[in-house]
Amino acid sequence: MQVLYFGWVRARIGISKEELSPPPEVTTVASLIDWLKGRGDGYATAFEDSTSLRVAVNQEIAQLDAEITDGDEVAVFPPMTGG
Amino acid sequence: MQVLYFGWVRARIGISKEELSPPPEVTTVASLIDWLKGRGDGYATAFEDSTSLRVAVNQEIAQLDAEITDGDEVAVFPPMTGG
Amino acid sequence: MIRVQTEDFDIGAEIGKMTAGNSEIGGLASFVGLVRDYAGDEKISSMTLEHYPGMTEKQLSRLEAEARERWDLQDVLIIHRYGTLNPGDRIVLVVTASAHREASLESCQFLIDWLKTKAPFWKLEDRESGAQWVESRSEDSVAADKWVRVTDA
Amino acid sequence: MIRVQTEDFDIGAEIGKMTAGNSEIGGLASFVGLVRDYAGDEKISSMTLEHYPGMTEKQLSRLEAEARERWDLQDVLIIHRYGTLNPGDRIVLVVTASAHREASLESCQFLIDWLKTKAPFWKLEDRESGAQWVESRSEDSVAADKWVRVTDA
C-alpha cells in the first residue's frame, strides 16, 4: 500500500511517501492511521487531532471510515488551501 | 438651453444637439418634451412613449419632473446599455 | 482609474501595471465584454457605440468611487470603448484588485452590473436585416437593483 | 483546460488565445490570485506551494467539468502554480468565457471558491518568525458550501 503525506502532516512525519504492508486488521483509513501512530513520535504528533485530517483514497477525497485494501494509494493531509 | 439626444431618440429626431430657447411655461423636463413634440414629426415619434425615455440635467440622471432653467444642459435618451 | 476611448486595450498590460510593485494585492478580478457575432439567430456585422461625452466620465468615476467605498480595494480600472467595433472586439474592461478575493470578485460584478444600466452608452447593431438599437434588458435592471442598499432607497 | 505548473503565466496572452477566433464570447471573467507580502502584521518573504501530483490534475479537471455542466460556457482555463513564490507573484488564474456575462462571472467565482477547499494544495509561508503553514479558513468552507446543490447533498 502506497501512503502519501502532505502539508504539515508530511512535515511532522518527515517523509512524503512510503510503501507499507499494514496488518490484516487495518481495513479502513482510520485503522491505518491508528496503526501508523505506533510507528513513532512524528506519526503520533501528525495524527494527534483526527478532526484536522483529510484523506484521499486513490486520489479521490474519502472519509476516515473509507475501506482500503493492499493496492490502494492512500493520502493523509491537512485541509486543502488551494487558489 | 442646450438639448442633447442620444440613441434612437437622436436617430428619430435627426440631430444630436441643439441650442433652444423654450417659452416660459417650460419649467420641467416633461414640459420641455411636450413643447418639443410640436417641433416636427421626428420629435413626436421620438417622444411618443415617455416611459421609454430617460433624461439627464447637467449630466446627472434626473426624473421627468425635474425643474430646468435657461442655462441647463438637458439630455433625452433611451435606457442606457453600457458594459 | 477610468478611461473612455475608441482604441483597443491590452488586458495583460493593464493588469501587469496594476500589480507591479503592489504586493498587497491578493486577488484581482477582471471582466471583459466583447462584441458577439450573433443577436439571437441574426448575424451582426458590426456594432457602433455612442456615448455622452462628459457625463460618461462623470458616471464611470462615480461608479469607481462607489466600489471603493463599499469594498476595501487596492485598485480599480474601468475602460469603456465607443465607436464602431467588429465581432470579437473588446468593448469594456473592468479590473478590481484587493487584498482579498471576495472584495475583488464582488466589486467587479457590481461594476459590470451598474455599467449596464448607469453608463450612458447606446449600441447600434448592424444586422443582416438592417440597423437595430440594442434594447435594455429587464434582467440588467434586476441585476443592478440587487446592489441598491437600503440606506440609498 | 487546466494546467499545473511552476512557471508563471501571461494573463493577456491566455485571454487573447481564448477569444481569438471565437466571436460567440460576449463576456469573459477572470481571477488572479497573488502572493501578498503580509500575513496579518507579519512580513512574508516567500511562499511554497506543495500539491498532490495526479490528484491535483484530476480535481481541477473535475472542477472545470462541473462549471461547464452548471453554466453554458465557451471556454474555461485554470492555471495553478506550485513551488516557491515571492510576494507579488501570481499563484492561480481562472478564466471563464460565455456568451453572457452572468455565466462567466458566476462560474469564475464558483471555481475560485471550490479551488480554495477542493484543490490539493498546501501553502507554507516563510515569515519573519519562521515557517508557518497557511490554515484553511472557515469562511472559505462557507463560500464553497454555498455552491452545493440540494441534489448533491
Coordinates of C-alpha atoms in Angstrom, one line a residue:
Chain A
M1 CA 0.0 0.0 0.0
Q2 CA 1.3 3.4 -1.1
V3 CA 0.8 6.0 1.7
L4 CA 1.4 9.7 1.0
Y5 CA 1.6 12.7 3.3
F6 CA 1.2 16.4 2.5
G7 CA 1.4 19.8 4.3
W8 CA 2.2 19.7 8.0
V9 CA 1.3 16.0 8.1
R10 CA 4.3 15.4 5.9
A11 CA 6.4 17.9 7.8
R12 CA 5.7 16.2 11.1
I13 CA 6.3 12.7 9.9
G14 CA 9.4 13.7 7.9
I15 CA 8.7 11.8 4.8
S16 CA 6.3 12.4 1.9
K17 CA 5.6 8.8 0.7
E18 CA 6.1 5.2 1.9
E19 CA 5.3 1.7 0.8
L20 CA 3.6 -0.1 3.7
S21 CA 2.2 -3.5 4.4
P22 CA -0.2 -3.0 7.3
P23 CA -1.5 -6.0 9.3
P24 CA -4.9 -7.5 8.3
E25 CA -6.8 -5.6 11.0
V26 CA -6.2 -2.4 9.0
T27 CA -9.3 -2.3 6.8
T28 CA -10.1 1.5 6.9
V29 CA -8.2 4.7 6.7
A30 CA -9.0 5.3 10.3
S31 CA -7.4 2.0 11.4
L32 CA -4.4 2.7 9.1
I33 CA -3.9 6.0 10.9
D34 CA -4.2 4.3 14.3
W35 CA -1.7 1.7 13.3
L36 CA 0.7 4.4 11.9
K37 CA 0.6 6.3 15.3
G38 CA 2.6 3.4 16.8
R39 CA 5.4 3.9 14.3
G40 CA 7.0 6.8 16.1
D41 CA 6.6 10.3 17.6
G42 CA 6.3 12.1 14.3
Y43 CA 3.3 10.0 13.3
A44 CA 1.7 10.4 16.8
T45 CA 2.1 14.2 16.5
A46 CA 0.9 14.3 12.9
F47 CA -2.2 12.3 13.7
E48 CA -3.0 13.7 17.1
D49 CA -6.2 15.5 16.1
S50 CA -8.1 13.4 13.6
T51 CA -10.7 16.2 13.0
S52 CA -7.9 18.3 11.3
L53 CA -7.0 15.4 9.0
R54 CA -8.3 14.9 5.4
V55 CA -7.8 11.8 3.4
A56 CA -7.9 10.6 -0.2
V57 CA -8.0 7.0 -1.4
N58 CA -6.7 6.5 -5.0
Q59 CA -6.6 10.3 -5.5
E60 CA -10.3 10.7 -4.6
I61 CA -11.5 12.6 -1.5
A62 CA -12.6 10.0 1.1
Q63 CA -13.9 9.8 4.7
L64 CA -11.9 8.3 7.6
D65 CA -14.1 5.2 7.6
A66 CA -13.4 4.5 3.9
E67 CA -12.3 0.9 3.3
I68 CA -8.9 0.3 1.9
T69 CA -7.0 -2.7 0.5
D70 CA -3.5 -3.6 -0.4
G71 CA -3.1 -2.0 -3.8
D72 CA -4.6 1.3 -2.8
E73 CA -2.9 4.7 -2.8
V74 CA -3.9 6.4 0.5
A75 CA -3.1 10.1 1.3
V76 CA -3.4 11.9 4.6
F77 CA -3.2 15.7 4.7
P78 CA -4.5 18.9 6.4
P79 CA -7.5 20.7 4.9
M80 CA -6.6 21.9 1.4
T81 CA -5.7 25.5 0.8
G82 CA -5.8 25.9 -3.0
G83 CA -6.5 29.0 -5.0
Chain B
M1 CA -30.7 75.9 -23.2
Q2 CA -28.5 73.1 -24.6
V3 CA -30.5 70.0 -25.5
L4 CA -28.9 66.7 -26.4
Y5 CA -30.3 63.5 -27.9
F6 CA -28.8 60.0 -27.9
G7 CA -29.5 56.5 -29.2
W8 CA -32.8 56.1 -31.1
V9 CA -34.1 59.4 -29.8
R10 CA -31.2 61.1 -31.7
A11 CA -31.8 58.9 -34.7
R12 CA -35.5 59.7 -34.9
I13 CA -35.0 63.5 -34.4
G14 CA -32.1 63.5 -36.8
I15 CA -29.8 65.8 -34.8
S16 CA -27.7 65.2 -31.7
K17 CA -27.6 68.6 -30.1
E18 CA -29.4 72.0 -30.4
E19 CA -29.5 75.3 -28.6
L20 CA -33.1 76.1 -27.7
S21 CA -35.0 78.9 -26.0
P22 CA -38.2 77.3 -24.9
P23 CA -41.1 79.6 -23.8
P24 CA -41.5 80.4 -20.1
E25 CA -44.1 77.7 -19.4
V26 CA -41.3 75.1 -20.0
T27 CA -40.1 74.6 -16.4
T28 CA -39.5 70.9 -16.2
V29 CA -38.1 68.2 -18.5
A30 CA -41.6 66.8 -19.1
S31 CA -42.8 70.2 -20.3
L32 CA -39.8 70.6 -22.5
I33 CA -40.5 67.3 -24.1
D34 CA -44.2 68.3 -24.6
W35 CA -43.1 71.5 -26.2
L36 CA -40.5 69.7 -28.4
K37 CA -43.2 67.3 -29.7
G38 CA -44.7 70.3 -31.6
R39 CA -41.5 70.9 -33.5
G40 CA -42.0 68.2 -36.0
D41 CA -42.7 64.5 -36.8
G42 CA -39.3 63.3 -35.7
Y43 CA -39.8 64.7 -32.3
A44 CA -43.3 63.4 -32.0
T45 CA -42.1 59.9 -32.9
A46 CA -39.0 60.1 -30.6
F47 CA -41.1 61.2 -27.6
E48 CA -44.1 59.0 -28.3
D49 CA -43.7 56.8 -25.3
S50 CA -42.4 58.7 -22.3
T51 CA -41.9 55.5 -20.2
S52 CA -39.1 54.5 -22.6
L53 CA -37.3 57.9 -22.2
R54 CA -34.5 58.7 -19.7
V55 CA -33.2 62.1 -19.0
A56 CA -30.2 63.9 -17.6
V57 CA -29.9 67.5 -16.4
N58 CA -26.4 68.9 -16.4
Q59 CA -25.0 65.4 -17.0
E60 CA -26.8 64.0 -13.9
I61 CA -29.6 61.4 -14.2
A62 CA -32.9 63.2 -13.5
Q63 CA -36.6 62.4 -13.4
L64 CA -39.1 63.8 -16.0
D65 CA -40.5 66.2 -13.4
A66 CA -37.0 67.7 -12.8
E67 CA -37.0 71.5 -13.0
I68 CA -34.9 73.1 -15.6
T69 CA -33.8 76.7 -16.4
D70 CA -32.2 78.5 -19.2
G71 CA -28.5 77.7 -18.7
D72 CA -29.1 74.0 -18.2
E73 CA -27.8 71.1 -20.4
V74 CA -30.7 68.7 -20.8
A75 CA -30.3 65.3 -22.5
V76 CA -33.0 62.9 -23.6
F77 CA -32.2 59.3 -24.4
P78 CA -33.4 55.6 -24.3
P79 CA -32.4 53.4 -21.3
M80 CA -28.6 53.2 -21.2
T81 CA -26.9 50.0 -22.4
G82 CA -23.4 50.2 -21.2
G83 CA -20.9 47.4 -20.4
Chain C
M1 CA -8.9 54.9 -12.9
I2 CA -11.4 55.3 -15.8
R3 CA -10.8 55.6 -19.5
V4 CA -13.3 56.2 -22.3
Q5 CA -11.6 55.7 -25.7
T6 CA -12.0 54.4 -29.2
E7 CA -8.7 52.4 -29.1
D8 CA -8.5 48.8 -28.0
F9 CA -6.8 47.9 -24.7
D10 CA -4.2 45.3 -23.6
I11 CA -5.6 43.3 -20.7
G12 CA -2.3 41.7 -19.7
A13 CA -0.5 45.1 -19.8
E14 CA -3.2 46.8 -17.7
I15 CA -3.3 44.1 -15.1
G16 CA 0.5 44.0 -15.1
K17 CA 0.7 47.7 -14.4
M18 CA -1.8 47.4 -11.6
T19 CA 0.1 44.5 -9.8
A20 CA 3.6 45.7 -10.5
G21 CA 5.1 46.9 -7.2
N22 CA 1.9 46.4 -5.2
S23 CA 2.3 43.2 -3.3
E24 CA -0.6 44.0 -1.0
I25 CA -2.9 42.7 -3.8
G26 CA -4.1 39.1 -3.0
G27 CA -6.9 38.9 -5.5
L28 CA -7.6 40.6 -8.8
A29 CA -10.8 40.1 -10.7
S30 CA -11.5 41.2 -14.2
F31 CA -14.2 41.2 -16.7
V32 CA -14.0 41.8 -20.5
G33 CA -17.1 42.4 -22.6
L34 CA -16.8 41.6 -26.3
V35 CA -18.9 42.1 -29.4
R36 CA -20.7 38.8 -30.3
D37 CA -21.3 37.8 -33.9
Y38 CA -25.0 36.9 -33.4
A39 CA -28.0 38.5 -31.8
G40 CA -30.5 35.7 -31.5
D41 CA -30.2 34.0 -34.9
E42 CA -29.2 37.1 -36.8
K43 CA -25.6 37.7 -37.8
I44 CA -24.1 41.0 -36.7
S45 CA -21.5 42.6 -38.9
S46 CA -20.6 45.5 -36.6
M47 CA -21.7 47.4 -33.5
T48 CA -21.5 51.2 -33.1
L49 CA -21.3 52.5 -29.5
E50 CA -22.5 56.1 -28.9
H51 CA -21.9 57.8 -25.6
Y52 CA -22.5 61.1 -23.8
P53 CA -19.1 62.7 -23.6
G54 CA -18.7 64.4 -20.2
M55 CA -21.5 62.5 -18.5
T56 CA -19.8 59.2 -19.3
E57 CA -16.6 60.1 -17.5
K58 CA -18.6 61.5 -14.5
Q59 CA -20.7 58.4 -14.2
L60 CA -17.8 56.0 -14.5
S61 CA -15.8 58.0 -11.9
R62 CA -18.8 57.8 -9.6
L63 CA -19.1 54.0 -10.1
E64 CA -15.4 53.7 -9.2
A65 CA -15.9 55.8 -6.1
E66 CA -18.9 53.8 -5.1
A67 CA -17.0 50.5 -5.5
R68 CA -14.1 51.9 -3.4
E69 CA -16.5 53.0 -0.7
R70 CA -18.2 49.6 -0.5
W71 CA -15.1 47.4 -0.7
D72 CA -11.5 47.7 0.5
L73 CA -9.9 47.9 -2.9
Q74 CA -6.2 48.4 -3.8
D75 CA -7.1 49.5 -7.3
V76 CA -9.9 49.9 -9.9
L77 CA -9.7 50.2 -13.6
I78 CA -12.7 50.7 -16.0
I79 CA -12.0 51.1 -19.7
H80 CA -15.0 51.6 -22.0
R81 CA -14.7 51.9 -25.7
Y82 CA -17.0 53.7 -28.1
G83 CA -17.2 54.0 -31.9
T84 CA -17.6 51.1 -34.4
L85 CA -16.5 47.7 -33.3
N86 CA -16.5 44.3 -35.1
P87 CA -17.5 40.9 -33.7
G88 CA -14.7 39.6 -31.4
D89 CA -13.7 43.2 -30.5
R90 CA -13.3 44.1 -26.8
I91 CA -15.9 46.7 -25.6
V92 CA -15.2 47.1 -21.9
L93 CA -12.7 46.1 -19.3
V94 CA -13.2 46.2 -15.5
V95 CA -10.4 45.2 -13.1
T96 CA -10.6 45.3 -9.4
A97 CA -7.8 44.5 -7.0
S98 CA -7.9 43.8 -3.3
A99 CA -6.1 42.1 -0.5
H100 CA -8.9 39.5 -0.5
R101 CA -10.6 37.6 -3.3
E102 CA -14.1 38.3 -2.1
A103 CA -13.8 42.0 -2.4
S104 CA -12.3 41.9 -5.8
L105 CA -14.8 39.4 -7.2
E106 CA -17.8 41.2 -5.7
S107 CA -16.8 44.7 -6.7
C108 CA -16.1 43.5 -10.3
Q109 CA -19.5 42.0 -10.5
F110 CA -21.0 45.2 -9.0
L111 CA -19.3 47.5 -11.5
I112 CA -20.4 45.4 -14.5
D113 CA -23.9 45.3 -13.3
W114 CA -24.1 49.0 -12.8
L115 CA -22.3 49.8 -16.0
K116 CA -25.1 48.1 -17.9
T117 CA -27.8 50.5 -16.6
K118 CA -25.8 53.6 -15.4
A119 CA -23.2 54.2 -18.0
P120 CA -24.5 56.5 -20.8
F121 CA -23.8 54.3 -23.8
W122 CA -26.1 53.2 -26.6
K123 CA -25.4 50.4 -29.0
L124 CA -26.5 50.2 -32.6
E125 CA -26.1 46.7 -34.2
D126 CA -25.6 46.4 -37.9
R127 CA -27.6 43.2 -38.6
E128 CA -28.4 41.4 -41.8
S129 CA -32.0 42.8 -41.6
G130 CA -30.7 46.4 -41.0
A131 CA -29.5 48.6 -38.2
Q132 CA -31.0 47.8 -34.8
W133 CA -30.6 49.6 -31.4
V134 CA -29.8 47.2 -28.6
E135 CA -32.6 47.3 -26.1
S136 CA -32.1 47.4 -22.4
R137 CA -32.9 44.1 -20.7
S138 CA -35.1 43.9 -17.6
E139 CA -32.6 41.3 -16.2
D140 CA -30.0 44.0 -16.3
S141 CA -32.2 46.3 -14.2
V142 CA -32.8 43.5 -11.8
A143 CA -29.0 42.7 -11.6
A144 CA -28.3 46.4 -11.0
D145 CA -31.0 46.8 -8.4
K146 CA -29.7 44.0 -6.2
W147 CA -26.8 46.3 -5.3
V148 CA -29.0 49.1 -4.1
R149 CA -28.5 49.5 -0.4
V150 CA -31.5 50.0 1.9
T151 CA -29.9 53.3 3.0
D152 CA -29.9 54.5 -0.6
A153 CA -33.6 53.9 -1.1
Chain D
M1 CA -8.3 23.5 -19.9
I2 CA -6.3 23.0 -16.8
R3 CA -2.5 23.4 -16.1
V4 CA -0.5 22.8 -13.0
Q5 CA 3.0 24.3 -13.4
T6 CA 5.9 26.0 -11.6
E7 CA 6.2 28.7 -14.4
D8 CA 4.5 32.0 -14.4
F9 CA 1.6 32.7 -16.9
D10 CA 0.8 35.6 -19.1
I11 CA -2.8 36.7 -18.5
G12 CA -3.1 38.8 -21.6
A13 CA -1.8 36.0 -23.8
E14 CA -4.1 33.4 -22.2
I15 CA -7.2 35.5 -22.6
G16 CA -6.1 36.5 -26.1
K17 CA -5.8 32.9 -27.2
M18 CA -9.2 32.2 -25.7
T19 CA -11.0 35.0 -27.5
A20 CA -9.1 34.9 -30.8
G21 CA -11.4 33.4 -33.4
N22 CA -14.3 32.8 -31.0
S23 CA -16.7 35.7 -31.5
E24 CA -19.5 33.9 -29.7
I25 CA -17.9 35.1 -26.4
G26 CA -19.8 38.0 -25.0
G27 CA -18.3 38.0 -21.5
L28 CA -15.0 36.8 -20.1
A29 CA -14.3 36.8 -16.4
S30 CA -11.0 36.2 -14.8
F31 CA -9.4 36.0 -11.4
V32 CA -5.8 36.1 -10.5
G33 CA -4.6 35.2 -7.0
L34 CA -1.2 36.6 -5.9
V35 CA 1.2 36.2 -3.0
R36 CA 0.8 39.0 -0.6
D37 CA 3.7 40.5 1.4
Y38 CA 2.0 40.4 4.8
A39 CA 0.1 37.8 6.8
G40 CA -1.6 39.9 9.5
D41 CA 1.2 42.2 10.6
E42 CA 4.0 39.8 9.8
K43 CA 6.1 40.2 6.7
I44 CA 6.2 37.2 4.3
S45 CA 9.5 36.7 2.4
S46 CA 8.2 33.7 0.3
M47 CA 5.5 31.1 0.0
T48 CA 6.0 27.5 -1.0
L49 CA 3.1 25.6 -2.6
E50 CA 3.0 21.8 -2.3
H51 CA 0.5 19.8 -4.2
Y52 CA -0.6 16.2 -4.8
P53 CA 0.6 15.4 -8.4
G54 CA -2.1 13.3 -10.1
M55 CA -4.9 14.1 -7.8
T56 CA -4.5 17.9 -8.4
E57 CA -5.0 17.4 -12.2
K58 CA -8.0 15.1 -11.5
Q59 CA -9.6 17.6 -9.2
L60 CA -9.0 20.6 -11.4
S61 CA -10.5 18.7 -14.4
R62 CA -13.5 17.8 -12.3
L63 CA -14.0 21.4 -11.3
E64 CA -13.8 22.5 -14.9
A65 CA -16.4 19.8 -15.9
E66 CA -18.7 20.9 -13.0
A67 CA -18.5 24.5 -14.1
R68 CA -19.3 23.6 -17.7
E69 CA -22.2 21.5 -16.6
R70 CA -23.7 24.3 -14.5
W71 CA -23.2 27.1 -16.9
D72 CA -23.2 27.5 -20.7
L73 CA -19.5 28.2 -21.2
Q74 CA -17.5 28.8 -24.3
D75 CA -14.2 28.1 -22.5
V76 CA -12.6 27.5 -19.2
L77 CA -8.9 27.9 -18.1
I78 CA -7.5 27.1 -14.7
I79 CA -3.7 27.5 -14.2
H80 CA -2.3 26.8 -10.7
R81 CA 1.3 27.2 -9.9
Y82 CA 3.3 25.3 -7.2
G83 CA 6.8 25.6 -5.9
T84 CA 8.3 28.6 -4.2
L85 CA 6.9 32.0 -5.0
N86 CA 7.7 35.6 -3.8
P87 CA 5.3 38.4 -2.8
G88 CA 3.7 39.8 -5.9
D89 CA 4.0 36.6 -7.8
R90 CA 0.9 35.1 -9.4
I91 CA -0.4 31.8 -7.9
V92 CA -3.6 31.0 -9.8
L93 CA -5.5 32.1 -12.9
V94 CA -9.1 31.3 -13.6
V95 CA -10.7 32.4 -16.8
T96 CA -14.3 31.6 -17.9
A97 CA -15.8 32.7 -21.2
S98 CA -19.5 32.7 -22.1
A99 CA -22.0 34.3 -24.5
H100 CA -23.4 36.1 -21.4
R101 CA -21.7 38.0 -18.6
E102 CA -23.7 36.4 -15.8
A103 CA -22.5 32.9 -16.7
S104 CA -18.8 34.0 -16.9
L105 CA -18.9 35.9 -13.7
E106 CA -20.7 33.3 -11.6
S107 CA -18.7 30.4 -12.9
C108 CA -15.4 32.2 -12.2
Q109 CA -16.5 32.9 -8.6
F110 CA -17.6 29.2 -8.3
L111 CA -14.3 27.9 -9.5
I112 CA -12.3 30.1 -7.2
D113 CA -14.5 29.2 -4.2
W114 CA -14.1 25.5 -4.9
L115 CA -10.4 25.7 -5.6
K116 CA -9.9 27.0 -2.1
T117 CA -11.2 23.9 -0.5
K118 CA -11.1 21.2 -3.2
A119 CA -7.7 21.6 -4.9
P120 CA -5.0 19.6 -3.1
F121 CA -2.5 22.4 -2.4
W122 CA -0.9 23.3 0.8
K123 CA 0.9 26.6 1.5
L124 CA 4.0 27.2 3.7
E125 CA 4.7 30.8 4.4
D126 CA 8.2 31.9 5.2
R127 CA 7.6 34.6 7.8
E128 CA 9.9 36.7 10.0
S129 CA 9.0 34.4 12.9
G130 CA 9.7 31.2 10.9
A131 CA 7.9 28.9 8.6
Q132 CA 4.1 28.7 9.0
W133 CA 1.5 26.6 7.2
V134 CA -1.4 28.6 5.9
E135 CA -4.5 27.4 7.7
S136 CA -7.8 26.7 6.0
R137 CA -10.3 29.4 6.8
S138 CA -13.9 28.7 7.8
E139 CA -15.1 31.5 5.5
D140 CA -13.7 29.5 2.6
S141 CA -15.7 26.5 3.6
V142 CA -18.8 28.6 3.8
A143 CA -18.1 30.2 0.4
A144 CA -17.5 26.7 -1.1
D145 CA -20.7 25.3 0.5
K146 CA -22.9 27.9 -0.9
W147 CA -22.4 26.3 -4.4
V148 CA -23.5 22.8 -3.1
R149 CA -26.7 22.0 -4.9
V150 CA -29.6 20.3 -3.0
T151 CA -29.4 17.4 -5.3
D152 CA -25.8 16.8 -4.4
A153 CA -26.5 16.6 -0.7

